[in-house]
mmCIF file of C-alpha atoms in Angstrom:
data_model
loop_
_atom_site.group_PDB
_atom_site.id
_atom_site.type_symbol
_atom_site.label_atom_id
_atom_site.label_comp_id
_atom_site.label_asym_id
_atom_site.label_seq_id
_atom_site.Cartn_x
_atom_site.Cartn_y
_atom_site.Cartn_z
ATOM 1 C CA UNK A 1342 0.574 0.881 -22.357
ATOM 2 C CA UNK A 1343 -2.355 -1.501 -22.599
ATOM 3 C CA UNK A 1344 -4.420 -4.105 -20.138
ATOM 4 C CA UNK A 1345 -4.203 -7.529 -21.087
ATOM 5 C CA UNK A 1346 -5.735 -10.457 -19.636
ATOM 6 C CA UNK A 1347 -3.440 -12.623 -16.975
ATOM 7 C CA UNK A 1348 -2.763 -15.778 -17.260
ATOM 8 C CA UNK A 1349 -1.741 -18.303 -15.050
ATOM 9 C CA UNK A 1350 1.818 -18.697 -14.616
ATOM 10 C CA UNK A 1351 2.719 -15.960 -16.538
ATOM 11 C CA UNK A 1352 5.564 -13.850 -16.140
ATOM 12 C CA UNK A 1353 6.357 -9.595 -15.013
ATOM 13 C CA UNK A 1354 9.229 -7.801 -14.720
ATOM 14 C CA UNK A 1355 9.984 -4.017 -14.081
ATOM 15 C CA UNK A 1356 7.119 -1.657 -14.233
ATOM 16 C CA UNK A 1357 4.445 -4.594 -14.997
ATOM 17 C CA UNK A 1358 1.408 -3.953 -13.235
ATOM 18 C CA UNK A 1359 -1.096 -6.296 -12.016
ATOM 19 C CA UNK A 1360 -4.830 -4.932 -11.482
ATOM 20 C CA UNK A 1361 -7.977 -6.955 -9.937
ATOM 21 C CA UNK A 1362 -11.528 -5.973 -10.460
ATOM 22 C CA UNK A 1363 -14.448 -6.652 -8.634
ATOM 23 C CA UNK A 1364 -14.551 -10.189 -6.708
ATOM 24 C CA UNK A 1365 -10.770 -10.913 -8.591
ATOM 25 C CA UNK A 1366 -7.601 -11.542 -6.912
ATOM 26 C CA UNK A 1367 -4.165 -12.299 -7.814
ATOM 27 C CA UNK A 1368 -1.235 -13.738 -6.503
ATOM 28 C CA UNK A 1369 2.267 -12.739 -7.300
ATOM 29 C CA UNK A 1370 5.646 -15.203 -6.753
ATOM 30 C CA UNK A 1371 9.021 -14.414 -6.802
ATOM 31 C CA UNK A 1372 12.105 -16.278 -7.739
ATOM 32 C CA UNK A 1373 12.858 -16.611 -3.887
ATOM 33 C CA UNK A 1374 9.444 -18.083 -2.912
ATOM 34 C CA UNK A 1375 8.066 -14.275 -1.369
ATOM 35 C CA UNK A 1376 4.494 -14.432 -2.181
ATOM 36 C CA UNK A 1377 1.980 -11.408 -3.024
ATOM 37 C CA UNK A 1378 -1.349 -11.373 -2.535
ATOM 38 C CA UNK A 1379 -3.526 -9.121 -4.441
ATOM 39 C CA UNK A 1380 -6.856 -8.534 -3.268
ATOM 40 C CA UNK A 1381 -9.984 -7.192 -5.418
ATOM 41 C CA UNK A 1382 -10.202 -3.370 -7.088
ATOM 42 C CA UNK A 1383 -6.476 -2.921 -6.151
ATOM 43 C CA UNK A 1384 -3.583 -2.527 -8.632
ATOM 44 C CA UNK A 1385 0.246 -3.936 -7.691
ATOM 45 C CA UNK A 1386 3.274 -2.276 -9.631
ATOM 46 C CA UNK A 1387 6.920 -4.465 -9.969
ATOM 47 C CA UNK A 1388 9.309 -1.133 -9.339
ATOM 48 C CA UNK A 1389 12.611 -3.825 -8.686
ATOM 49 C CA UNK A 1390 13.542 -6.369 -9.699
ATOM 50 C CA UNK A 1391 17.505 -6.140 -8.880
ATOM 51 C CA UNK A 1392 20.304 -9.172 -8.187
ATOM 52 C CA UNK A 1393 23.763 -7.673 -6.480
ATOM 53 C CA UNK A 1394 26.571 -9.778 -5.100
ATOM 54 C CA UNK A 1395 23.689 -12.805 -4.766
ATOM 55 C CA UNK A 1396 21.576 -10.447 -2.853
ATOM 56 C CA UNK A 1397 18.158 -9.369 -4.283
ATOM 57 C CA UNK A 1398 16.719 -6.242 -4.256
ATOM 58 C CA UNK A 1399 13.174 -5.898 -5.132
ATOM 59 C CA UNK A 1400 10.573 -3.299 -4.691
ATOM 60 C CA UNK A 1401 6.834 -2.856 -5.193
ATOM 61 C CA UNK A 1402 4.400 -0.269 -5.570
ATOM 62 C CA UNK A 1403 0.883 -0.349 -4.263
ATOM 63 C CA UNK A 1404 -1.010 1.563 -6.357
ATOM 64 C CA UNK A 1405 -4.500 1.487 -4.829
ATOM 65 C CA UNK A 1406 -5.994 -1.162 -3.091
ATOM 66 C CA UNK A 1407 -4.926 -3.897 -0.666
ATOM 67 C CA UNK A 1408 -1.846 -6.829 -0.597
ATOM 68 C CA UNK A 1409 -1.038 -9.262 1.752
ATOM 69 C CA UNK A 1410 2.413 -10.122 1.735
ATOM 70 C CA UNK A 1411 4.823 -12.690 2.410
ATOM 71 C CA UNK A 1412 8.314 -11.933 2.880
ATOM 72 C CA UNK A 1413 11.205 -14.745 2.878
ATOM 73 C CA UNK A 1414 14.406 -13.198 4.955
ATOM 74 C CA UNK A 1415 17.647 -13.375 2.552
ATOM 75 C CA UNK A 1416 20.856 -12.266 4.085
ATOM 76 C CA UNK A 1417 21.801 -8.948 2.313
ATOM 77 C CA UNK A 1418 18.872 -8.842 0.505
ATOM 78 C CA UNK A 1419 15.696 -5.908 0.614
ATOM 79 C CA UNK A 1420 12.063 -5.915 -0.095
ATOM 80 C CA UNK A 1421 10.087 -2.603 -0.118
ATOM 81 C CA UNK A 1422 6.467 -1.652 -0.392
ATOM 82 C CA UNK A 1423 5.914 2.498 -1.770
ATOM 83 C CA UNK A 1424 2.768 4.072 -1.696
ATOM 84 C CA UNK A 1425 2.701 7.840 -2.627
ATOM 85 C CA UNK A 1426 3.021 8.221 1.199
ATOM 86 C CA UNK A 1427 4.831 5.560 2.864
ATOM 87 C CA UNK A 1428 7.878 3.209 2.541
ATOM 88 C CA UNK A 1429 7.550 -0.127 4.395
ATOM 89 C CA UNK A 1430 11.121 -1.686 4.655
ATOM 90 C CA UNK A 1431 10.571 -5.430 5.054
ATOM 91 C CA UNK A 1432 12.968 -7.612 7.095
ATOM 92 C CA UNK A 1433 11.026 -11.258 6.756
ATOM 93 C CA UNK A 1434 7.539 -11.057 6.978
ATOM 94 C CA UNK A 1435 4.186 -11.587 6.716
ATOM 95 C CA UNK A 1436 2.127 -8.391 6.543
ATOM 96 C CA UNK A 1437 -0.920 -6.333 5.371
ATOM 97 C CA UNK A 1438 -0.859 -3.180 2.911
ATOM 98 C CA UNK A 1439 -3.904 -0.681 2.051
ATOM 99 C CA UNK A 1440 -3.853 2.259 0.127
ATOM 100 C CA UNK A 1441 -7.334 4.276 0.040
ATOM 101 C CA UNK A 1442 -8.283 6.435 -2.922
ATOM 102 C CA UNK A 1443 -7.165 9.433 -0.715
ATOM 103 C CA UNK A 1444 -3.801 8.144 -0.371
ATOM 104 C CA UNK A 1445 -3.558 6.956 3.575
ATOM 105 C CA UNK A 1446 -1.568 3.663 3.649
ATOM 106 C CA UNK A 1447 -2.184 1.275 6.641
ATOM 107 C CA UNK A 1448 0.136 -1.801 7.357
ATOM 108 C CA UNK A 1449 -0.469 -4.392 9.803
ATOM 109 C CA UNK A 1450 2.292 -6.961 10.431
ATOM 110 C CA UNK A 1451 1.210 -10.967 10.927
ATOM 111 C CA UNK A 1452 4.894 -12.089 12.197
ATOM 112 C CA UNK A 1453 8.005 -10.196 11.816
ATOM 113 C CA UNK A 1454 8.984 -6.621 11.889
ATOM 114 C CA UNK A 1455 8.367 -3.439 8.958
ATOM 115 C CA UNK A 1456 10.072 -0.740 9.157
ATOM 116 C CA UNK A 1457 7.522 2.032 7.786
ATOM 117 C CA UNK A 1458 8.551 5.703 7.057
ATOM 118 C CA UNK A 1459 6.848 8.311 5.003
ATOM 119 C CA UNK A 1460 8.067 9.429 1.280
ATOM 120 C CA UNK A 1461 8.422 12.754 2.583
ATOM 121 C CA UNK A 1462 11.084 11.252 5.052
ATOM 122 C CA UNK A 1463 11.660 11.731 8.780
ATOM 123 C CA UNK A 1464 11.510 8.464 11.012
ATOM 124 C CA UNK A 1465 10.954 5.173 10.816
ATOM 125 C CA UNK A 1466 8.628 3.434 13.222
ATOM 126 C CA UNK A 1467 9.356 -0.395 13.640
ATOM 127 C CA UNK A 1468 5.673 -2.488 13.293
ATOM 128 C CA UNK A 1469 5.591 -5.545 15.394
ATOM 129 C CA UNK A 1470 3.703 -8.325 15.153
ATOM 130 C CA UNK A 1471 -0.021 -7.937 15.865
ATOM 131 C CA UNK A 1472 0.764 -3.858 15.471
ATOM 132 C CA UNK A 1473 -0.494 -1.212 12.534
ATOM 133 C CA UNK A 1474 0.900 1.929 12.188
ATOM 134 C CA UNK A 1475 -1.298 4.608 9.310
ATOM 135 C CA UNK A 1476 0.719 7.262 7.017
ATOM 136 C CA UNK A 1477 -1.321 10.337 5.964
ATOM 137 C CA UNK A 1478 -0.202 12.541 3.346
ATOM 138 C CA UNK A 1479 2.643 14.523 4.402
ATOM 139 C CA UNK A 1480 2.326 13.354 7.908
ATOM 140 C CA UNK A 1481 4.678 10.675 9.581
ATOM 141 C CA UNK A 1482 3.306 7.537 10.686
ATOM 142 C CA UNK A 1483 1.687 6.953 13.492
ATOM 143 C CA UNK A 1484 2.643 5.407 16.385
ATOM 144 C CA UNK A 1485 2.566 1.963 16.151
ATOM 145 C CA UNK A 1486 -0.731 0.125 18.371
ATOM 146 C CA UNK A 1487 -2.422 -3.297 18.517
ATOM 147 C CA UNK A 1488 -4.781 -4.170 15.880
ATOM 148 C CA UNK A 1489 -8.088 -5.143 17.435
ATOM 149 C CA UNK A 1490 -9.201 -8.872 17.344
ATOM 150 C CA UNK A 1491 -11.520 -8.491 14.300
ATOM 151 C CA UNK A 1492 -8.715 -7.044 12.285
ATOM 152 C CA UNK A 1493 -6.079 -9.532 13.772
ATOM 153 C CA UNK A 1494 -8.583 -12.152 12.548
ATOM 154 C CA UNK A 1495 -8.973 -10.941 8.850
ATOM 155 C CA UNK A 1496 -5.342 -10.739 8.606
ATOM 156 C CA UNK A 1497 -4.716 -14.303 9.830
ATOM 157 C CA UNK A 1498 -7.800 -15.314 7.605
ATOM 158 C CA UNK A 1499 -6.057 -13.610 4.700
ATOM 159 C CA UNK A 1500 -2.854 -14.777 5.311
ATOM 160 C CA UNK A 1501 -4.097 -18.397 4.833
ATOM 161 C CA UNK A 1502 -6.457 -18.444 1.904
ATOM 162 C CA UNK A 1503 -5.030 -20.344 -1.030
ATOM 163 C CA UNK A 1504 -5.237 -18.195 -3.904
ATOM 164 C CA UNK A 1505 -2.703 -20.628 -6.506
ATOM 165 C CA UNK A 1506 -4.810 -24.108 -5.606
ATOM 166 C CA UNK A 1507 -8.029 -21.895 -6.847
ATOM 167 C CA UNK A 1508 -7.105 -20.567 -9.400
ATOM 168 C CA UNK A 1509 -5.350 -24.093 -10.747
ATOM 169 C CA UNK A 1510 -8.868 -25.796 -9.878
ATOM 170 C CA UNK A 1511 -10.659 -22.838 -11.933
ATOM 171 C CA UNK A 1512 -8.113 -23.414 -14.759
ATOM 172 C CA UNK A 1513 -9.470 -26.856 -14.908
ATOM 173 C CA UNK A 1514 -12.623 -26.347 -14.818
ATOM 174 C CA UNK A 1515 -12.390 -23.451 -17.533
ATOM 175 C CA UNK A 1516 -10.719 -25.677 -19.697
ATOM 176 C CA UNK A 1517 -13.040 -28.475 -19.417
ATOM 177 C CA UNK A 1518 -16.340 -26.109 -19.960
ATOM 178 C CA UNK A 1519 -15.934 -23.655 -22.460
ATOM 179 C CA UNK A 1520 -16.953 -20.118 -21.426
ATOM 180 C CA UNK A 1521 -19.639 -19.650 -24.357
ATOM 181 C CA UNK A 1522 -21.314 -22.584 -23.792
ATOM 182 C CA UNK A 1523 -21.417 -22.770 -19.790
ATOM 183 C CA UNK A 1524 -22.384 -18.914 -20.113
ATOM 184 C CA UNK A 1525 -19.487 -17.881 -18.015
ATOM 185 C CA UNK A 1526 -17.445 -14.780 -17.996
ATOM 186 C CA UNK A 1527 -14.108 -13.670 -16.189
ATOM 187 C CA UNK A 1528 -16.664 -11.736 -13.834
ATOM 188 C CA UNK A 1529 -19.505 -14.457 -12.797
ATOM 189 C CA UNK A 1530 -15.957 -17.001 -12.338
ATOM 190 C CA UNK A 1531 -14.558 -14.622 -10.009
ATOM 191 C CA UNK A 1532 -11.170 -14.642 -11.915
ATOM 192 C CA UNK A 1533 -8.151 -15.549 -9.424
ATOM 193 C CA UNK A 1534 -4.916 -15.217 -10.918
ATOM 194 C CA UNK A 1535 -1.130 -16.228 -10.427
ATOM 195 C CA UNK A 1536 2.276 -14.822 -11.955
ATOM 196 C CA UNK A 1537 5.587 -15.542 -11.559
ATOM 197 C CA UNK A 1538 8.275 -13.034 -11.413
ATOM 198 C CA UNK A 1539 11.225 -13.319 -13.236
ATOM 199 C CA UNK A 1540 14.511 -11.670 -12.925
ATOM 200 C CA UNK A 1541 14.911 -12.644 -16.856
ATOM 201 C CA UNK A 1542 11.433 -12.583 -17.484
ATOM 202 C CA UNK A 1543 8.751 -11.680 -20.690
ATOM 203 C CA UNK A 1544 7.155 -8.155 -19.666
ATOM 204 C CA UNK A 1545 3.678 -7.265 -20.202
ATOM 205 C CA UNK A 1546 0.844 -5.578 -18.733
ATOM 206 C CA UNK A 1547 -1.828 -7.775 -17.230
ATOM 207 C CA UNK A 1548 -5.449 -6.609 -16.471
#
């Protein structure tokens, strides 16, 4: 496998992986509108990408870092988030999802309800609105509490930033001034990306 650079409106499918770096984000959209946001030094695995009966399946991995995501409800259908130590089970959503680099996942839900259980199994605690819940390795999760108002605040403040209309506007103005001669890089622009996932899609691996 190899890191290429994204592009906007390219395309994943199973086992693509997106990765941000420092002051980068990304945003990923799926065929039913579900949006994910990928914020900066995290990486986002597509694990499912899966169509039964009309009813789509589709799974990602958070590999390190943090998402935001937004969920659309479609009857029959599932969306799940892994982490090597929890599964959130989303049922139409908008939430928040950070792995640190020693593996503790923390999800805080916007509107809507996750279901979050750890990979080692054992029970599920339902995350309402304005709640987080933490999973530790090899621990369940925790019982679900209020977020405080500074962390209700980021959330709401992330939930609302406009990653696509940035990037497009970058785009433009990338295309108008070339890089050499403005003595820009994909760093100093603070590269914002967006991909769309395809059931039927190209794969590749985008850095």
């Amino acid at each position: 496998q190899s890191w290429v650079e994204a592009t906007f409106g390219a395309a994943l499918e199973v086992s693509d992986r997106v990765a941000t770096g420092a002051e980068s984000k990304a945003e990923v959209e799926f065929e039913d509108g579900s949006v994910v946001k990928v914020e900066e030094n995290s990486i986002l695995e597509i694990s499912r990408l899966d169509s039964q009966g009309g009813a789509r399946q589709t799974g990602v991995r958070n590999v390190t870092g943090s998402i935001f995501a937004n969920i659309k409800r479609v009857a029959g259908g599932t969306f799940e988030v892994r982490s090597t130590t929890a599964v959130a089970a989303i049922r139409g959503t908008s939430f928040g999802h950070t792995v640190s680099a020693t593996g503790l996942t923390s999800v805080k839900v916007l509107q809507g309800v996750v279901g979050v259980r750890s990979v080692a199994g054992g029970r599920e605690v339902l995350v309402q609105p304005g709640q987080k819940t933490q999973v530790a390795q090899n621990r369940q999760p925790t019982t679900p509490d209020a977020m405080s108002r500074e962390e209700m605040t980021g959330l709401v403040n992330w939930a609302r930033e406009d990653i696509k209309s940035e990037m497009e506007q970058r785009s433009r103005i990338r295309r108008a001034t070339p890089r050499a001669a403005a003595g820009l890089s994909s760093e100093n622009l603070g590269l914002i990306l967006i991909v769309l996932v395809s059931l039927f899609s190209v794969g590749a691996i985008f850095a």
